[in-house]
Amino acid sequence: MTAGTAGTAGAAGTAGAAETGTAEGADGARPEVLELGSIREAQPAEWDALAGDAALYSSHRWLLYGEELADSTSRHLVATAGGAYVAALPTHRFTGKVPHFYDPAVLFPGAAEPATPERPLLLGGTRLGYTSEVVVAPGTPGALAGAGTAALLDRFRELGAAGGALTALLYLTDGSVERLLPLLGPRDRVVMMDATAVLPVPEDGMEGYRTLFTARQFKSRRLEMRRYAEAGCRTEVQRLSECHHLLGPLSAQVLRRYGHPVTDESESERFAQQAPLFDDDCRVLTAWQGDRMVGFTQFFFWGRTMYARSHGLDDSIGREAKLYFNLTYYEAVKYAAEHGYRLLDLSCDAFEAKVTRGARLQPLWGVVLDAPWSGPVLDRVRAEEKARREEYASHDAGIESEVARLVAARG
């Protein structure tokens, strides 16, 4: 997963891909839509050049990892023009159990039903990671990017309608929603459904990080670092191949505390599955007390961003030593600055802890096409959205972005 910097789109030419024509850009190019039955049908370097400006979760290897979970049918849509990839939209068709936080029946209770073979879910974007995008190749002219996005959305609608599916794009970024807004109809619903926290990394590491706070604010950060040292903890940076066998029980302790039905064995299996795919593009910041690992935070690399994914700790020492805060923020800022990374993507949840340690919130949106919502059902969806937005704004008023204002103006 090394193609994280901006680049030109590679040449299309996947054998056996279905093609459909669509709208043309202002420059006369007519994007065609290729349909890939698996991300394996795309060359990794070619796809990653297309996804160079997108998040980790649109990269070739991450999509491959999602496909290997084998709980849905993939069909990745790629708009091409002049033999080059212009834009793409991964899609996933679920006919049964859907990952919990991607299930509209969970996200919009009372407004969506569980997926079935007769009424499947067609999901656009990622199905793992909580940041989805309509991917556009870096440097694509605006008119062509718009035509490619329109072509993808048209085909996405067709696929949903043909299969009788609930058709949704979940956890979309501001950038993707801005591209989609001119293409949406009156029954397409846009809902702020979550947020992600991002922490800019100063080039001088902890010295620059310190300036984000007043002296009084940083005093509590310094106390957390002291608690870590006084507990006799040291940090090691390890590859997954070196430590994955130790991560499962620590991760499971955290997940079970928040109600997730996992076992030590299932978590260990998850990390073992990741190791051969991501060993070059992932590091684990581990905390050790003597010869015992007592905590970790896992980071994936893409471009100049480090993505925090999983965290684990030994409950017998985690709170006392402030393991989470040290591994996920302070040690991560040091590592990122030393290795040229400029952003920590800290994902969803625990927003107060993240914002008070320097992060900022960015909206994540849900777009449900031809949503069967009206009257009291729509009122309930909007009331739940309003409560979420107020909660997020209480942590960071910047959540009400320019795109959020565009969505509000749409009504």
XYZ file of C-alpha atoms in Angstrom:
411
model
C 0.000 0.000 0.000
C 2.747 2.349 -0.941
C 0.948 4.419 -3.584
C -0.331 7.024 -1.140
C 0.777 10.166 -2.962
C -1.070 11.925 -5.730
C -0.481 10.570 -9.215
C -2.067 10.233 -12.614
C -4.686 7.594 -13.250
C -3.453 4.399 -14.815
C -4.706 3.038 -18.095
C -7.869 0.967 -17.918
C -8.012 -2.341 -19.693
C -9.363 -5.022 -17.413
C -10.326 -8.041 -19.466
C -13.926 -9.183 -19.266
C -15.304 -6.076 -17.505
C -18.811 -5.011 -18.506
C -19.137 -1.522 -20.027
C -22.029 0.929 -20.193
C -22.008 4.410 -21.730
C -23.023 7.531 -19.822
C -22.909 11.341 -19.743
C -20.038 13.249 -21.302
C -17.918 15.960 -19.761
C -17.674 19.543 -20.978
C -14.521 18.627 -22.907
C -16.439 16.059 -24.966
C -15.106 12.953 -23.240
C -17.721 10.297 -22.572
C -16.880 8.277 -19.460
C -17.592 4.582 -19.727
C -18.357 2.455 -16.685
C -16.383 -0.725 -16.111
C -17.803 -3.221 -13.619
C -15.201 -5.251 -11.758
C -16.450 -8.380 -10.007
C -13.509 -8.196 -7.617
C -10.818 -5.676 -6.768
C -8.411 -8.404 -7.941
C -9.423 -7.489 -11.492
C -7.675 -4.119 -11.100
C -3.915 -3.752 -11.016
C -2.940 -2.597 -7.503
C -0.697 0.258 -8.696
C -3.295 1.379 -11.209
C -6.090 1.440 -8.633
C -3.961 3.133 -5.983
C -2.953 5.870 -8.425
C -6.681 6.511 -8.898
C -7.217 6.519 -5.119
C -4.177 8.674 -4.327
C -6.232 11.552 -2.885
C -8.695 9.284 -1.083
C -8.506 7.685 2.348
C -6.889 4.367 3.220
C -10.265 2.651 2.984
C -10.477 3.182 -0.784
C -7.051 1.633 -1.429
C -6.640 -1.621 -3.325
C -5.331 -3.618 -0.377
C -8.020 -2.442 2.017
C -10.763 -3.326 -0.466
C -9.134 -6.726 -0.915
C -9.151 -7.202 2.848
C -12.869 -6.371 2.899
C -13.609 -8.823 0.101
C -11.839 -11.611 1.973
C -14.421 -11.325 4.744
C -16.776 -12.952 2.206
C -20.012 -11.551 3.647
C -21.144 -9.675 0.538
C -20.893 -9.633 -3.259
C -18.599 -6.943 -4.622
C -18.993 -5.042 -7.865
C -16.621 -2.104 -8.174
C -17.682 0.559 -10.658
C -14.959 2.453 -12.525
C -15.564 5.414 -14.846
C -12.966 5.624 -17.613
C -12.216 8.147 -20.362
C -9.554 7.944 -23.042
C -8.313 4.651 -21.607
C -7.675 6.095 -18.119
C -9.388 5.605 -14.791
C -11.339 8.779 -13.926
C -13.465 7.838 -10.907
C -14.621 4.783 -8.996
C -17.262 3.582 -6.561
C -16.826 0.270 -4.741
C -20.156 -1.482 -4.085
C -21.177 -4.393 -1.874
C -24.442 -6.344 -2.004
C -25.678 -7.883 1.241
C -28.543 -10.379 1.322
C -28.334 -11.264 5.017
C -26.325 -10.185 8.019
C -24.728 -6.763 7.526
C -21.795 -5.452 9.619
C -23.437 -3.851 12.635
C -22.548 -0.210 12.024
C -23.169 -0.474 8.272
C -26.677 -1.845 8.725
C -29.360 0.777 7.939
C -31.707 -1.154 10.225
C -29.298 -0.337 13.076
C -28.353 3.163 11.928
C -31.905 4.277 11.148
C -34.089 2.231 13.542
C -37.695 2.115 12.477
C -36.826 3.581 9.083
C -35.053 0.606 7.458
C -35.506 -3.152 7.554
C -32.812 -5.861 7.817
C -31.402 -7.055 4.485
C -32.897 -10.195 2.956
C -32.452 -11.979 -0.389
C -35.711 -10.368 -1.524
C -34.770 -6.906 -0.224
C -30.958 -6.728 -0.191
C -28.738 -3.829 0.772
C -26.582 -2.327 -1.979
C -23.857 -0.398 -0.201
C -21.655 2.124 -1.993
C -18.192 2.978 -0.709
C -16.279 0.982 1.859
C -17.826 -1.746 3.993
C -15.076 -1.509 6.611
C -13.348 1.545 8.069
C -16.001 4.282 8.333
C -14.748 6.657 5.636
C -16.329 6.240 2.185
C -15.755 8.205 -0.984
C -16.625 8.482 -4.618
C -12.992 8.174 -5.663
C -11.754 10.677 -8.265
C -8.301 10.468 -9.840
C -5.947 13.254 -8.726
C -5.775 16.104 -11.219
C -8.980 15.191 -13.075
C -10.576 18.330 -14.633
C -13.785 19.383 -12.897
C -16.140 18.722 -15.803
C -14.750 15.246 -16.385
C -14.815 14.456 -12.655
C -18.449 15.528 -12.560
C -19.348 13.436 -15.601
C -17.559 10.415 -14.140
C -19.350 10.819 -10.820
C -22.701 11.121 -12.612
C -21.991 7.971 -14.609
C -21.164 6.027 -11.461
C -24.244 7.245 -9.604
C -26.503 6.398 -12.551
C -25.161 2.857 -12.686
C -25.358 2.503 -8.917
C -29.039 3.462 -9.060
C -29.654 0.957 -11.847
C -28.035 -1.868 -9.904
C -30.097 -1.067 -6.843
C -33.362 -0.829 -8.731
C -32.713 -4.041 -10.688
C -32.171 -6.032 -7.494
C -34.941 -4.396 -5.465
C -32.294 -3.202 -3.014
C -32.154 -0.460 -0.456
C -29.365 1.605 -2.021
C -27.136 3.671 0.234
C -23.723 5.278 0.509
C -22.611 5.428 4.136
C -19.861 7.391 5.930
C -19.233 9.700 2.978
C -16.770 12.566 3.305
C -17.650 16.213 2.727
C -15.829 16.089 -0.610
C -17.892 13.213 -1.960
C -21.180 14.699 -0.765
C -20.311 17.981 -2.462
C -19.799 16.094 -5.743
C -23.059 14.172 -5.333
C -25.391 16.976 -4.243
C -26.101 18.352 -7.760
C -26.983 14.827 -8.909
C -29.474 13.907 -6.188
C -33.238 13.871 -6.564
C -35.933 15.015 -4.123
C -36.400 11.516 -2.619
C -32.660 11.009 -2.055
C -31.953 11.716 1.605
C -28.678 13.106 3.000
C -28.085 12.617 6.726
C -25.081 13.488 8.909
C -24.623 10.110 10.527
C -21.231 10.299 12.245
C -17.929 12.138 12.371
C -14.253 11.299 12.219
C -11.523 12.942 14.283
C -8.258 14.066 12.691
C -5.169 15.431 14.415
C -2.642 17.467 12.385
C 0.924 16.466 13.274
C 3.377 19.350 13.731
C 6.679 18.842 11.917
C 8.555 19.285 15.209
C 6.487 16.629 16.955
C 5.783 17.091 20.625
C 7.256 20.590 20.731
C 4.695 21.770 18.185
C 1.961 19.636 19.719
C 2.493 21.413 23.033
C 1.603 24.754 21.402
C -1.940 23.515 20.643
C -2.757 23.934 24.337
C -2.600 26.521 27.045
C -0.083 25.834 29.818
C -2.922 24.709 32.073
C -4.359 22.381 29.439
C -1.007 20.806 28.694
C -0.397 20.204 32.397
C -2.985 17.407 32.335
C -1.411 15.937 29.155
C 1.986 15.970 30.869
C 0.487 14.223 33.907
C -0.815 11.426 31.666
C 2.670 10.954 30.212
C 4.138 10.857 33.712
C 1.640 8.199 34.817
C 2.761 6.036 31.898
C 6.431 6.340 32.863
C 5.778 5.848 36.579
C 3.930 2.603 35.822
C 7.175 1.308 34.327
C 5.850 1.279 30.753
C 8.009 1.539 27.681
C 6.930 1.808 24.047
C 8.034 -0.454 21.219
C 7.060 -0.076 17.560
C 6.426 -3.461 15.968
C 5.227 -5.042 12.752
C 2.056 -7.112 12.799
C 4.092 -10.206 11.961
C 6.081 -9.689 15.158
C 3.212 -9.220 17.581
C -0.183 -10.196 16.141
C -0.356 -13.289 18.361
C -0.357 -11.028 21.458
C -3.000 -8.536 20.351
C -6.231 -10.561 20.413
C -6.793 -10.830 24.198
C -5.982 -7.141 24.767
C -8.302 -6.006 21.971
C -11.084 -8.302 23.168
C -10.972 -6.777 26.662
C -11.738 -3.351 25.221
C -14.397 -4.531 22.787
C -16.260 -6.629 25.355
C -16.362 -3.636 27.695
C -18.380 -1.818 25.017
C -20.738 -4.700 24.391
C -19.170 -6.333 21.326
C -19.608 -10.125 21.317
C -15.998 -11.075 20.542
C -13.618 -13.686 21.914
C -9.871 -13.672 22.393
C -9.683 -16.249 19.621
C -11.777 -14.282 17.108
C -9.696 -11.158 17.662
C -6.450 -13.111 17.363
C -7.709 -14.564 14.096
C -8.500 -11.067 12.798
C -4.981 -9.785 13.407
C -3.443 -12.958 11.980
C -5.482 -12.445 8.808
C -4.233 -8.860 8.497
C -0.548 -9.686 8.961
C 0.273 -11.042 5.471
C -1.662 -8.228 3.772
C -0.487 -5.219 5.765
C 2.872 -6.049 7.312
C 4.694 -3.388 5.268
C 2.016 -0.742 5.752
C 1.093 -1.039 9.397
C 2.864 -0.530 12.697
C 1.694 -1.341 16.187
C 2.690 0.973 19.026
C 2.942 -1.437 21.941
C 3.299 -0.759 25.662
C 5.396 -3.156 27.717
C 5.766 -3.586 31.453
C 8.814 -5.743 31.869
C 8.393 -8.646 29.452
C 4.579 -8.324 29.306
C 2.658 -6.442 26.618
C -0.014 -4.419 28.403
C -1.453 -2.305 25.593
C -1.291 -1.347 21.931
C -2.656 0.958 19.261
C -2.540 -0.199 15.642
C -1.868 2.303 12.844
C -2.103 1.840 9.073
C -0.170 4.095 6.674
C -1.550 5.703 3.526
C -0.002 8.764 1.936
C 1.086 11.066 4.759
C -1.628 9.895 7.161
C -1.526 7.354 9.977
C -4.896 5.688 10.539
C -5.619 4.420 14.047
C -7.648 1.240 13.757
C -7.565 -1.045 16.795
C -6.687 -0.552 20.424
C -6.198 -2.981 23.264
C -5.116 -2.865 26.868
C -4.789 -4.856 30.028
C -7.598 -3.632 32.270
C -5.494 -4.225 35.357
C -3.166 -1.349 34.413
C -4.790 0.516 31.521
C -6.433 3.313 33.501
C -3.603 3.696 35.996
C -0.938 4.056 33.279
C -3.116 6.049 30.833
C -2.215 3.548 28.123
C -4.781 4.676 25.575
C -3.821 8.348 25.661
C -0.090 7.687 25.533
C -0.154 5.155 22.708
C -2.844 6.792 20.566
C -1.808 10.441 20.930
C 1.555 11.238 22.493
C 3.644 8.305 21.260
C 1.849 8.457 17.905
C 2.606 12.168 17.447
C 6.290 11.464 18.137
C 6.410 8.565 15.679
C 4.467 10.422 12.979
C 6.680 13.512 13.138
C 9.860 11.429 13.018
C 8.666 9.528 9.928
C 7.126 12.345 7.892
C 3.421 11.750 8.539
C 1.304 14.878 8.829
C -2.071 13.631 10.042
C -3.437 11.144 12.540
C -6.871 9.845 11.537
C -8.453 8.779 14.832
C -11.792 7.610 13.414
C -15.144 7.785 15.198
C -16.325 7.791 18.842
C -14.802 9.177 22.064
C -14.933 12.660 20.562
C -14.451 14.553 23.794
C -11.185 12.744 24.522
C -9.971 13.318 20.969
C -10.883 16.984 20.673
C -9.415 17.852 24.072
C -6.152 16.318 22.846
C -5.980 18.419 19.702
C -8.170 16.636 17.146
C -10.849 18.225 14.987
C -14.100 16.654 13.794
C -15.118 16.171 10.175
C -18.645 15.092 9.152
C -19.464 11.669 7.759
C -22.679 11.444 5.777
C -25.221 8.875 4.730
C -26.955 9.150 1.358
C -29.969 6.869 0.886
C -31.234 6.850 -2.688
C -34.975 6.999 -3.235
C -35.395 6.631 0.524
C -38.790 5.249 1.559
C -39.027 7.893 4.290
C -41.855 10.349 4.779
C -44.102 11.715 7.501
C -43.300 10.537 11.039
C -40.524 8.222 9.822
C -38.642 11.070 8.161
C -39.296 13.276 11.182
C -37.689 10.630 13.420
C -34.611 10.354 11.174
C -34.217 14.138 11.171
C -34.690 14.406 14.946
C -32.002 11.789 15.552
C -29.686 13.603 13.132
C -30.302 16.922 14.899
C -29.373 15.384 18.252
C -26.141 13.955 16.784
C -25.149 17.257 15.228
C -25.725 19.092 18.470
C -23.588 16.550 20.321
C -20.753 16.830 17.791
C -20.928 20.640 17.797
C -20.645 20.638 21.581
C -17.172 19.150 21.089
C -16.166 21.026 17.917
C -18.265 23.736 16.281
C -16.312 23.135 13.067
C -18.446 20.055 12.412
C -20.896 22.463 10.747
C -18.771 22.677 7.615
C -19.499 24.470 4.355
C -20.865 21.206 2.952
C -23.110 20.878 6.001
C -24.521 24.288 5.117
C -25.079 23.171 1.513
C -26.929 20.096 2.732
C -29.068 22.219 5.048
C -29.918 24.574 2.167
C -31.103 21.570 0.151
C -33.806 20.985 2.767
